[in-house]
XYZ file of C-alpha atoms in Angstrom:
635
model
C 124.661 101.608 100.220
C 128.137 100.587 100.077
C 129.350 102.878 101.753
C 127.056 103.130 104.518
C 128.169 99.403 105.540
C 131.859 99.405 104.636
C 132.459 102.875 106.937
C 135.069 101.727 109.654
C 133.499 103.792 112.590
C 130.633 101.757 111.929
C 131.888 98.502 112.063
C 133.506 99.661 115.390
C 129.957 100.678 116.774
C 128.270 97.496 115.547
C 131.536 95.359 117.101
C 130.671 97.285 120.942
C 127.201 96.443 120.113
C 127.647 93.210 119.683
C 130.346 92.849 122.292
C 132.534 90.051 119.870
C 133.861 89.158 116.915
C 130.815 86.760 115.969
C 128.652 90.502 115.203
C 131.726 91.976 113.269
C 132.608 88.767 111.320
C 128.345 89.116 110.635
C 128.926 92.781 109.828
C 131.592 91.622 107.305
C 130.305 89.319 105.232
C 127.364 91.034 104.788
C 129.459 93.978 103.335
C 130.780 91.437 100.628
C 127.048 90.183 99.813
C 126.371 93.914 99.479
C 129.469 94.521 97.484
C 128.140 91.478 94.906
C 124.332 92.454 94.486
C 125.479 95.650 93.721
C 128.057 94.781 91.161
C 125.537 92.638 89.675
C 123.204 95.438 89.696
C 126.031 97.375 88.065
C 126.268 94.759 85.185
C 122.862 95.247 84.481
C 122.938 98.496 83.964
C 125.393 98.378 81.722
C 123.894 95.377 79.917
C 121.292 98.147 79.401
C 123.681 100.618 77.670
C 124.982 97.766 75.268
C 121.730 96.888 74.117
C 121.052 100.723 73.352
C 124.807 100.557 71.477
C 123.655 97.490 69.616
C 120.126 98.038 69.056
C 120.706 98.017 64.900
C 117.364 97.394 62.909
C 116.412 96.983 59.923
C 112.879 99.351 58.603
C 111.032 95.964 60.620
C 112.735 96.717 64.052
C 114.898 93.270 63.526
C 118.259 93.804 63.882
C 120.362 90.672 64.205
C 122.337 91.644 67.049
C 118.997 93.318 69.049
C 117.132 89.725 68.478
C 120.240 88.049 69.809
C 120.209 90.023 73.113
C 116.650 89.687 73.211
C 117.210 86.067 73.070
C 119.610 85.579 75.736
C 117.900 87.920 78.062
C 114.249 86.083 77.808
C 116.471 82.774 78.328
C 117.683 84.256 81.737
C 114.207 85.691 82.855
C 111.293 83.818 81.132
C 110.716 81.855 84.284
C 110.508 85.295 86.927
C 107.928 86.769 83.978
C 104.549 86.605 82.941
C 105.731 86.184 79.337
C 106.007 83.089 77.853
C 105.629 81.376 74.460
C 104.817 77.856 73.930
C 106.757 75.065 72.636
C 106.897 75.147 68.881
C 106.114 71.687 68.658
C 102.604 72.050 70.754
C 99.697 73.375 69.546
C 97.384 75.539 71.443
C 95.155 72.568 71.385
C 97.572 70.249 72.954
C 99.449 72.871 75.408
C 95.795 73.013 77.071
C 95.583 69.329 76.845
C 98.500 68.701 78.179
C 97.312 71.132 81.662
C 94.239 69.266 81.673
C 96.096 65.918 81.880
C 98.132 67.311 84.975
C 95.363 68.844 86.579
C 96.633 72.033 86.984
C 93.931 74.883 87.665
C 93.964 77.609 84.933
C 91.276 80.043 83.227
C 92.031 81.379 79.733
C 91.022 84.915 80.401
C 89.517 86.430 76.878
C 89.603 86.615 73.354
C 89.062 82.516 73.813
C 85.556 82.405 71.604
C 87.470 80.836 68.504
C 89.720 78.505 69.978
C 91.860 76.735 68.663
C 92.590 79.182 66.590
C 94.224 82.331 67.423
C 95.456 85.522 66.164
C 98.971 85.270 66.368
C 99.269 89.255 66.993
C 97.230 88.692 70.035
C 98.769 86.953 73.543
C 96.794 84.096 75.599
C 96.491 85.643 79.069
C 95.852 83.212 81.248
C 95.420 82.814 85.266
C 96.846 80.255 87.046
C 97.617 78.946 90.981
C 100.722 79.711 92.174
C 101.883 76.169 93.358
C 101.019 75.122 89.790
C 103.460 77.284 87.539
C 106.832 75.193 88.055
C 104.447 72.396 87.373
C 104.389 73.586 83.640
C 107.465 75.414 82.797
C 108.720 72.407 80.512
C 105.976 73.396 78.342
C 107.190 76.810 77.343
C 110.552 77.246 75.305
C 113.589 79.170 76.224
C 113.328 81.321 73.351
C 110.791 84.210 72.475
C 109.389 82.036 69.784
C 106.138 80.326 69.611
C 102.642 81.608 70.341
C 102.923 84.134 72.766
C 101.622 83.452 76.708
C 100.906 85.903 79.555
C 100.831 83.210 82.293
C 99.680 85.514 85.971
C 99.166 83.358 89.289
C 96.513 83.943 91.943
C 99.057 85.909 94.227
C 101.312 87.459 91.795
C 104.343 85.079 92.843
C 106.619 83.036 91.120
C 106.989 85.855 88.468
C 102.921 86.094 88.068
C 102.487 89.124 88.897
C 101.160 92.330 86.822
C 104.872 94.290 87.624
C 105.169 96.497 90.927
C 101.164 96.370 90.965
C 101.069 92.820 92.697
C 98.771 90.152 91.589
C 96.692 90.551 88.034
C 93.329 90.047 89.512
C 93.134 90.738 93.716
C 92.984 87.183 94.945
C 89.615 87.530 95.877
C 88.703 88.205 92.793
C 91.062 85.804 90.989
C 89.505 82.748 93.733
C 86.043 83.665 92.292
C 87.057 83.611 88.463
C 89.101 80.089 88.962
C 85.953 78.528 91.321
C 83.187 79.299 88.756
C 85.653 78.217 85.601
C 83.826 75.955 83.230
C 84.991 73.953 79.968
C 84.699 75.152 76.627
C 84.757 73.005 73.744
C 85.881 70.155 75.590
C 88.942 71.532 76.021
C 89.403 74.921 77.304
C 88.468 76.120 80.539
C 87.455 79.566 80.795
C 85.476 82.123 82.912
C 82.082 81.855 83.474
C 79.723 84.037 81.554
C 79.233 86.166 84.716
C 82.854 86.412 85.470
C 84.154 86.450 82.109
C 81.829 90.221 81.988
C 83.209 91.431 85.302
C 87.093 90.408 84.976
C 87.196 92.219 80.980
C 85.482 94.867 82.290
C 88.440 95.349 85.621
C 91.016 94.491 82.876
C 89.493 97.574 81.205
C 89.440 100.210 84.125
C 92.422 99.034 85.585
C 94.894 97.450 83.505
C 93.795 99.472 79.983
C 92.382 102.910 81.213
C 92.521 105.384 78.800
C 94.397 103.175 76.326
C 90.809 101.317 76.369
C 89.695 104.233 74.141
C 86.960 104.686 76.649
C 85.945 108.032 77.807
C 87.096 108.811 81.554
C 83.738 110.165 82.444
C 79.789 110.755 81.280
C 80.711 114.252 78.839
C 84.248 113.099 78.480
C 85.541 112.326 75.161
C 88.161 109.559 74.734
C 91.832 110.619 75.348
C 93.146 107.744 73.030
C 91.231 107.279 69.900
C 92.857 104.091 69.012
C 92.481 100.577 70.907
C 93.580 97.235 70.484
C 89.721 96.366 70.576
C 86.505 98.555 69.843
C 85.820 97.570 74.230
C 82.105 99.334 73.542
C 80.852 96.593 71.338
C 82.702 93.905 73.427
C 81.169 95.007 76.266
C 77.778 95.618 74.655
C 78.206 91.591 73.265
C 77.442 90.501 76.802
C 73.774 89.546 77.849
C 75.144 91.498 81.841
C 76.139 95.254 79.826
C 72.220 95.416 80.150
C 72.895 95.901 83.944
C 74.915 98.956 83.179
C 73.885 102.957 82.457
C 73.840 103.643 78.229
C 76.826 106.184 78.458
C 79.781 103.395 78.725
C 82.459 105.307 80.574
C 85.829 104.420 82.601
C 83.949 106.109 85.271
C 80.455 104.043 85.259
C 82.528 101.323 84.682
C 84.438 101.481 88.158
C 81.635 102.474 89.648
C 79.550 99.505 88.885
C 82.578 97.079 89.332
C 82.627 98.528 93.462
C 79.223 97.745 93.778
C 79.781 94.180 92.347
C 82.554 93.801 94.491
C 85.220 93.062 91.728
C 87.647 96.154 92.495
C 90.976 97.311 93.983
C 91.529 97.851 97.023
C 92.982 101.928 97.890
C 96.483 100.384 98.091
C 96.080 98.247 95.022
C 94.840 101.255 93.287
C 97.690 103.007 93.808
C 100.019 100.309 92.661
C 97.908 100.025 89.430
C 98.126 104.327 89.175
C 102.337 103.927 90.130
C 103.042 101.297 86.982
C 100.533 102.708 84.419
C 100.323 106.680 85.527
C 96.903 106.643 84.198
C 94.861 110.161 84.693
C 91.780 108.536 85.235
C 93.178 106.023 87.952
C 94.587 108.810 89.669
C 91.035 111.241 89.712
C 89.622 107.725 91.608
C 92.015 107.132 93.991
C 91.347 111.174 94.713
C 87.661 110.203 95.042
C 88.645 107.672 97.574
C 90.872 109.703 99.568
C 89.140 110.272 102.822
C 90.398 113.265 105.148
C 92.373 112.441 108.082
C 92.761 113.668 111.266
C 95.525 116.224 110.736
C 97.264 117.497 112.202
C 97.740 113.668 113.490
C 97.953 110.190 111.563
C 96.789 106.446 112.410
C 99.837 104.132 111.039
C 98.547 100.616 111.268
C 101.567 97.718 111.220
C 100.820 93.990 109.906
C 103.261 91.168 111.519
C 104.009 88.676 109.419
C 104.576 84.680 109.984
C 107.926 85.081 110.212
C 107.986 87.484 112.871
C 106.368 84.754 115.371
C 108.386 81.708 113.870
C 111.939 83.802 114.762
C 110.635 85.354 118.477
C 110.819 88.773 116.736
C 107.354 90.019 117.339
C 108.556 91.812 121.220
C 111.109 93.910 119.088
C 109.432 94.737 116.630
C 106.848 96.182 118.966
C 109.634 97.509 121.250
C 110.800 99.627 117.911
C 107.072 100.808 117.118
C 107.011 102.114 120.683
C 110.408 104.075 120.655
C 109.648 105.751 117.316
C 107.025 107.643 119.935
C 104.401 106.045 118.329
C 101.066 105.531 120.275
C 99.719 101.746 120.382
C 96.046 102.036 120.044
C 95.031 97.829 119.559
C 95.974 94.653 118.757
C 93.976 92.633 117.012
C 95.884 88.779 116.262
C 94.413 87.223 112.447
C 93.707 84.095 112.586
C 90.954 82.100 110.493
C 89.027 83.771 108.356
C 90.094 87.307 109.066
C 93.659 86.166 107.997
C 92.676 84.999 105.024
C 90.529 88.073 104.314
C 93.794 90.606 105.336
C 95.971 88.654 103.496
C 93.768 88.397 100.022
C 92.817 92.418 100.324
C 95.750 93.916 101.413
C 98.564 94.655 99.601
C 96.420 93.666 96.590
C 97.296 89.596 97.940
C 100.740 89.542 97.445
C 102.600 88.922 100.356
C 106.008 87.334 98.577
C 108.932 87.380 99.816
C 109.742 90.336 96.881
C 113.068 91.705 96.714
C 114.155 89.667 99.885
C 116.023 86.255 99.566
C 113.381 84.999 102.657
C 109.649 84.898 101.945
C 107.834 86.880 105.353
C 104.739 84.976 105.032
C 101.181 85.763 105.709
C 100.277 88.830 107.826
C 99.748 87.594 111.450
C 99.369 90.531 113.956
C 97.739 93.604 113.468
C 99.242 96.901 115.509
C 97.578 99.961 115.037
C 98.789 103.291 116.173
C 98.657 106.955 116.921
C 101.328 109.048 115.370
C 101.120 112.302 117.169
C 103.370 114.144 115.195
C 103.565 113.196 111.561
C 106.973 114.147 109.292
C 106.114 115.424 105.993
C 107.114 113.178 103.242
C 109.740 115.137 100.998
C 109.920 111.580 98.431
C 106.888 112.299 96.772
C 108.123 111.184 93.462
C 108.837 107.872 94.671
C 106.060 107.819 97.362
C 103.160 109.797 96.077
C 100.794 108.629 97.988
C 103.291 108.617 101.500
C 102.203 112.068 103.380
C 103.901 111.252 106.594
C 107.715 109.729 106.287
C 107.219 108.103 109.891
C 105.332 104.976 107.760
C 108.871 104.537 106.768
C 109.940 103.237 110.153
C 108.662 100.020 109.029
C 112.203 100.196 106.758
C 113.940 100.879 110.617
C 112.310 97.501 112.069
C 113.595 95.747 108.707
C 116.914 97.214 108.933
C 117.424 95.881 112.500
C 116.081 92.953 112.237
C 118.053 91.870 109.173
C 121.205 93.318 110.564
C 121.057 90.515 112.916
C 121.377 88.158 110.199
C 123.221 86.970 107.111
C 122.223 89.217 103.965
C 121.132 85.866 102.635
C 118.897 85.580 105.361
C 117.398 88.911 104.820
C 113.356 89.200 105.157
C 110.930 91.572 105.317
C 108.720 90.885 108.417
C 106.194 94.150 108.604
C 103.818 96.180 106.258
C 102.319 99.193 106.830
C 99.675 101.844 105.464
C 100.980 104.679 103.231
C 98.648 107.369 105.098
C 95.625 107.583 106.927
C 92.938 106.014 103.706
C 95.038 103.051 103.641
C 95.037 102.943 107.246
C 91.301 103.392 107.606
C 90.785 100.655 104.652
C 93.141 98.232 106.554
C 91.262 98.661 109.939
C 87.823 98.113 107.831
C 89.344 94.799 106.128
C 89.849 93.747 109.643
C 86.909 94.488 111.218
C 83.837 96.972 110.201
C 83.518 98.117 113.526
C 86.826 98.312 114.437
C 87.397 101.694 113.970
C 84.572 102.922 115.974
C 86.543 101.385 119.112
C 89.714 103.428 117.971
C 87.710 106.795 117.387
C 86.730 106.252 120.927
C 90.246 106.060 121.799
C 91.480 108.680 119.505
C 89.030 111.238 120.824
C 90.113 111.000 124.422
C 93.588 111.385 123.540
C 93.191 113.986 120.810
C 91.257 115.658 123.546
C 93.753 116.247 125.977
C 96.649 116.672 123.562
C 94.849 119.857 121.376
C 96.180 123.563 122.432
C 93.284 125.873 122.954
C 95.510 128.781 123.103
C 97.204 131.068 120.647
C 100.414 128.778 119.756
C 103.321 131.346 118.641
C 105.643 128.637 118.325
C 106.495 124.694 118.960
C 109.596 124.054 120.521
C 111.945 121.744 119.565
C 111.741 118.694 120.852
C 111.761 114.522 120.927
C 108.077 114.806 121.294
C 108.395 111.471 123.288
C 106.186 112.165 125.909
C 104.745 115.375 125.468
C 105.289 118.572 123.067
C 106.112 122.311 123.845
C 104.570 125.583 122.706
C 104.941 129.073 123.462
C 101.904 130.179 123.897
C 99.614 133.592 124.334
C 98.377 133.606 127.830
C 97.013 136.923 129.604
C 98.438 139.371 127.551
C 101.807 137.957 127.630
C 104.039 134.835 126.409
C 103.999 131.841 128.636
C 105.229 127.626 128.202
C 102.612 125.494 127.994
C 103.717 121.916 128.074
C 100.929 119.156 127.358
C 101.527 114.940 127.897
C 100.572 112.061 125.936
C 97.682 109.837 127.247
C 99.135 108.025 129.870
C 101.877 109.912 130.558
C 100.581 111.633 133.607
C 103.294 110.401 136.253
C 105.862 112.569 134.555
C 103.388 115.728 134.126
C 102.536 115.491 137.975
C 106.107 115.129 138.858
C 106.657 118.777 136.850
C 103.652 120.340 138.464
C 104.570 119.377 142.033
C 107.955 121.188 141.630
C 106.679 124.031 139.600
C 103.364 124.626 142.343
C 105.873 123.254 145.483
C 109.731 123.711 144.894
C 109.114 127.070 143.293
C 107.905 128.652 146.830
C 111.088 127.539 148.176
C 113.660 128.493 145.751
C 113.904 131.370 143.055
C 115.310 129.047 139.858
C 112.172 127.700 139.431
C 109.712 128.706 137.477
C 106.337 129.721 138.786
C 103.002 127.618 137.814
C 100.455 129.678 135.937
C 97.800 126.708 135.695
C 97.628 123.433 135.226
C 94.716 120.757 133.374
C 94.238 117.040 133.074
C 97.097 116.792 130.439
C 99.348 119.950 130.827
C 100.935 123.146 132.891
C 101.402 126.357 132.135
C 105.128 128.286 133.125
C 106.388 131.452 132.544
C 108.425 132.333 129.485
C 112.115 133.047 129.530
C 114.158 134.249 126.605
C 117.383 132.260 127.047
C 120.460 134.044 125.879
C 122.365 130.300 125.727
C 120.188 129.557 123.091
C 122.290 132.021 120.908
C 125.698 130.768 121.697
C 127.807 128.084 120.569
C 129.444 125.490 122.508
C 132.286 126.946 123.543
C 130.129 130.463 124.650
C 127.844 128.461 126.252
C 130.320 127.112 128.383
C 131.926 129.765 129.283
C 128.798 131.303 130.679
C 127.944 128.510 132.521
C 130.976 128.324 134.686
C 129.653 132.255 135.746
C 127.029 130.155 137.137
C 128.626 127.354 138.513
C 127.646 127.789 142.513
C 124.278 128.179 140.975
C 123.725 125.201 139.568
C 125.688 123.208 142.348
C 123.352 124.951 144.765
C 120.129 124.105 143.349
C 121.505 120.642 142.890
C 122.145 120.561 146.848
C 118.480 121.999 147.411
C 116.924 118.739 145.463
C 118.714 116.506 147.501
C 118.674 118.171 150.751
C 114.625 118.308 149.585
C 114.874 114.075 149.181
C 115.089 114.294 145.243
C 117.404 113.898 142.519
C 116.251 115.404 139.044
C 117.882 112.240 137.168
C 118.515 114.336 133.951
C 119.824 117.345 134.387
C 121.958 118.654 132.189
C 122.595 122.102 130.252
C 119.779 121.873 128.329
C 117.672 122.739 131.590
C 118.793 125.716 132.426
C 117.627 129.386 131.444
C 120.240 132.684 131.965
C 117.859 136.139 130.809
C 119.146 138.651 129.330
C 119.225 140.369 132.830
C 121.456 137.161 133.746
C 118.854 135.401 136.239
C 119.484 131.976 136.369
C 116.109 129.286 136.279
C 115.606 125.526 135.799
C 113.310 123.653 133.947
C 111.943 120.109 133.217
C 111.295 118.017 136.016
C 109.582 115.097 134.484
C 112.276 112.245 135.335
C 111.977 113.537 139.063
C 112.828 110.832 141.593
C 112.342 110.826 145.786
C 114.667 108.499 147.584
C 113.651 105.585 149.261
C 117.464 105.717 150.929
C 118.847 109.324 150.345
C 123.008 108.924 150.355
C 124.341 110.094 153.407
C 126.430 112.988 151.296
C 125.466 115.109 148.419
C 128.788 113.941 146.878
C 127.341 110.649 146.602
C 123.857 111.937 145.279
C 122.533 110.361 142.104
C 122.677 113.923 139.991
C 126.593 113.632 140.544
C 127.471 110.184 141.336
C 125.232 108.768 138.835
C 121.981 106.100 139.252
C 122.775 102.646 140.798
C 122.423 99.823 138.769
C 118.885 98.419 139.913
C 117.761 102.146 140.038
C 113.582 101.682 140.341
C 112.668 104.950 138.723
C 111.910 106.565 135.005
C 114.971 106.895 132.531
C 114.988 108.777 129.332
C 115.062 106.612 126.506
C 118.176 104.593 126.107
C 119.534 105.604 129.670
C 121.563 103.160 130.946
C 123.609 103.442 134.609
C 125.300 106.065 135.702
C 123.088 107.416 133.805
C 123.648 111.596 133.732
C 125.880 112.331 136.350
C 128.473 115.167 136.964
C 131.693 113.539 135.746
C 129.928 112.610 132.401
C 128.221 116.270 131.869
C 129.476 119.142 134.010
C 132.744 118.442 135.131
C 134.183 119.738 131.369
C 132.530 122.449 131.783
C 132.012 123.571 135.817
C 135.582 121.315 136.406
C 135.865 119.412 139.622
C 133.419 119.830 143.167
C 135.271 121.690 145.894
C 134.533 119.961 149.361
């Protein structure tokens, strides 16, 4: 990372790009801020070694100098942690007393029947609101002595959470277990009987698994014999087991917790499967996985507050669209369907994470078509990521942050891993959501499939459209299909192709054409074989060529707007065709000389027509492209 910022060419692009010193002196200090959080990440890796080098214990595990480090390092992180131990001089008794007294909303989640006393093997999980944790650190020491706490918040912030996995419970779920809390022995508040069942039997399936000593499945037998609880007779202890099949499984167990409604989402499932790699977590997140619509992908965004609060929301958009992704819908959350996307996806925890600025709630919805997905080669960080192009939600970070101060830093957009996630998020929003984006999806799918034989996909952007040689009649041919709604630059091509081609020889003949695409002949291109310095040397053969059919556009009332060497064709017999028409332009005022044509003056500034992406003026024009290699115009 360091070097990536502290290269010198880039500070000289990001200087140009901000034209001043303000976006270097930015560029700068962000550089030191990087140069810090990665010393300090430095320092904790080697913290790490020393505690391996001094990690001498006695036959109990307690070596002096590993308690010591243990010591210190709880001291430093007991707040950002679930872990905590109570004050030695409070009882369990009075600790709860004491959060009764201040009001603050908490559920004691299990093993509570024989309060106040307590194993002191076991830990006191216990739920609580976020707001409400700072409200009761002074209650827990410094030190990992005391009875031993696991203190998680409704959203998994303010170190609540269950590790990379988000929140404990989903807030849903976690709303629904604090709301129907009642008081036990005049002093505890715990779960209801209902909810008490249904939140020991999800901290089963999805925080225990196999280490539950549960069988995965019906005809399964355990794959851990040992448990910190026999979970059959717990489970059997409740009045509710009665509501569930005689075979108690991991399996019947999820099963029966979907149809209560007190599961995971797909992307919380994943998290859970990530931090635990549980077998049986992954075989249901398998079961969930629906099939896509390969070989294409729906990527769906979520805007966060932020985003609006900063007037970000246009570029972020703006960098969806250039990443040639297809908008498909908007759909703004507000009122309850906020509070719905924001408590199911992302399993509720929308901190501010790794970031030194929280994002805030998801906002905006953008949902699109990614017509050619990337295969994700990080599957051992990403397992669940089939299509890398989710990761230009990390692009629309980057840019945005670059903007800024590194302590300023935020992350303002989420996305789905891959099409289930997508399909879940779309669902969360609305149920009949998708059934409006099928619709779309279907007419666009429609005119973007190839019916023909495809021998082989050219390169290409695949900004507007995609290239294939295909099998047509017996021989090879170019068949070149647009995007929906690209259909100005496709009839541009096929006027030229059906028109131009009658009236000069470089062109390419049209085969056929249909609603989204035209059909050329194909030419093996020997420049395609070269390098540079070949290719130019051939092209100078040509040069009264190319000037010539440059002279034929505009003495026809056109400019092509983007030609350049990647256009042109030389056969292995040596003719000489021309290809790719789409930026095609007709004058409204055609320059009195070809000279002062745009193809080798360059566009004006208020130029009216379509520019390839990131075309600015002049634009291609001769000095910039083909004087190195056809050298000056002869009048």
């Amino acid at each position: 990372m360091i070097n990536k910022y502290m290269n010198y060419n880039n500070y000289v692009s990001y200087y140009r790009k901000k034209g001043g010193l303000q976006g270097i002196s930015l560029r700068f200090i962000n550089n030191i801020l990087i140069k810090i959080s990665t010393l300090k990440k430095l320092d904790k890796i080697i913290a790490r070694k020393i505690k391996k080098l001094l990690k001498i214990e006695d036959n109990n595990g307690n070596g002096y100098l590993w308690r010591k480090i243990k010591e210190l390092s709880y001291k430093k992180n007991y707040k950002n942690q679930p872990r905590k131990y109570i004050r030695p001089d409070l009882s369990i008794e009075s600790f709860f007393k004491e959060l009764n007294k201040r009001k603050v909303e908490y559920v004691i989640l299990r093993w509570f029947e024989n309060l106040p006393k307590w194993d002191s093997d076991e830990d006191i999980d216990i739920l609580i609101r976020d707001e409400d944790i700072e409200r009761i650190l002074d209650l827990f020491n410094n030190k990992p002595k005391g009875i031993k706490t696991d203190v998680y918040t409704l959203k998994g912030t303010k170190g609540g959470g269950f590790g990379n996995a988000g929140s404990y419970y989903p807030p849903k779920i976690g709303e629904r277990i604090l709301k129907t809390k009642k008081l036990f022995k005049g002093t505890f508040y715990v779960p209801s009987e209902k909810e008490h069942f249904l939140s020991l039997l999800y901290h089963i399936v999805y925080h225990k698994s196999e280490s539950s000593g549960l069988p995965l499945s019906e005809n399964e037998l355990p794959v851990y014999r040992e448990a910190d609880h026999d979970y059959t007779s717990v489970i059997r202890s409740f009045s509710y087991s009665k509501q569930l099949e005689n075979n108690i499984n991991l399996l019947s167990l999820h099963n029966f917790l979907q149809k209560k409604d007190f599961s995971p989402e797909i992307d919380t499932l994943r998290k859970l499967y990530i931090k635990q790699k549980s077998e049986f977590l992954l075989s249901a997140i398998q079961s969930e996985t629906i099939q896509g619509i390969e070989p294409y992908d729906i990527i769906v965004f979520f805007v966060r507050d932020w985003a609006f609060e900063n007037n970000k929301v246009i570029d972020i958009i703006d960098t969806i669209a250039e990443n040639n992704l297809e908008i498909l819908s908007y759909k703004y959350l507000d009122g309850d369907i906020k509070d719905r996307v924001a408590k199911k996806v992302r399993g509720g925890n929308w901190s501010k994470g790794p970031y030194p600025v929280d994002g805030g709630l998801p906002q905006l919805a953008v949902i699109t078509l990614d017509y050619h997905p990337k295969q994700n080669k990080d599957i051992s960080t990403h397992p669940f990521v089939t299509n890398s192009n989710v990761f230009i939600k990390g692009k629309i970070r980057d840019k945005i942050n670059n903007e800024m101060l590194m302590t300023k830093w935020v992350n303002s957009i989420h996305s789905s891993d891959d099409f289930t996630e997508a399909k879940d998020y779309i669902d969360i929003i609305d149920a009949n959501l998708y059934s409006n984006i099928e619709r779309k999806l279907q007419k666009r799918l429609m005119l973007y499939n190839t019916d023909y034989k495809v021998i082989t996909t050219l390169p290409s952007y695949n900004t507007r459209s995609k290239t294939e040689v295909i099998a047509y009649k017996d021989n090879k041919a170019v068949k070149k299909t647009y995007k929906y709604g690209k259909k100005r630059f496709l009839n541009r091509e096929i006027y030229v192709y059906r028109e131009l081609s009658r009236k000069n020889d470089a062109i390419p003949p049209l085969l056929k054409k249909g609603d989204s695409y035209y059909i050329i002949p194909y030419y093996e291109n020997v420049l395609n074989t070269m390098n540079i310095s070949e290719k130019k040397k051939v092209l100078l053969k040509y040069k009264k060529d190319i000037l010539s059919f440059l002279k034929f556009f505009y003495e026809e009332g056109y400019a092509i707007i983007d030609f350049n060497p990647e256009n042109i064709i030389i056969t292995p017999s040596g003719e000489f065709k021309v290809i790719d028409f789409e930026f095609l332009y007709r004058y409204k005022n055609k320059p009195g000389k070809f000279i002062d044509s745009y193809d080798i003056k360059g566009i004006p500034k208020k130029f009216d027509g379509d520019l390839p992406k990131g075309t600015i003026a002049p634009g291609v024009n001769y000095k910039r492209v083909w004087k190195s290699i056809l050298g000056k115009i002869e009048d």
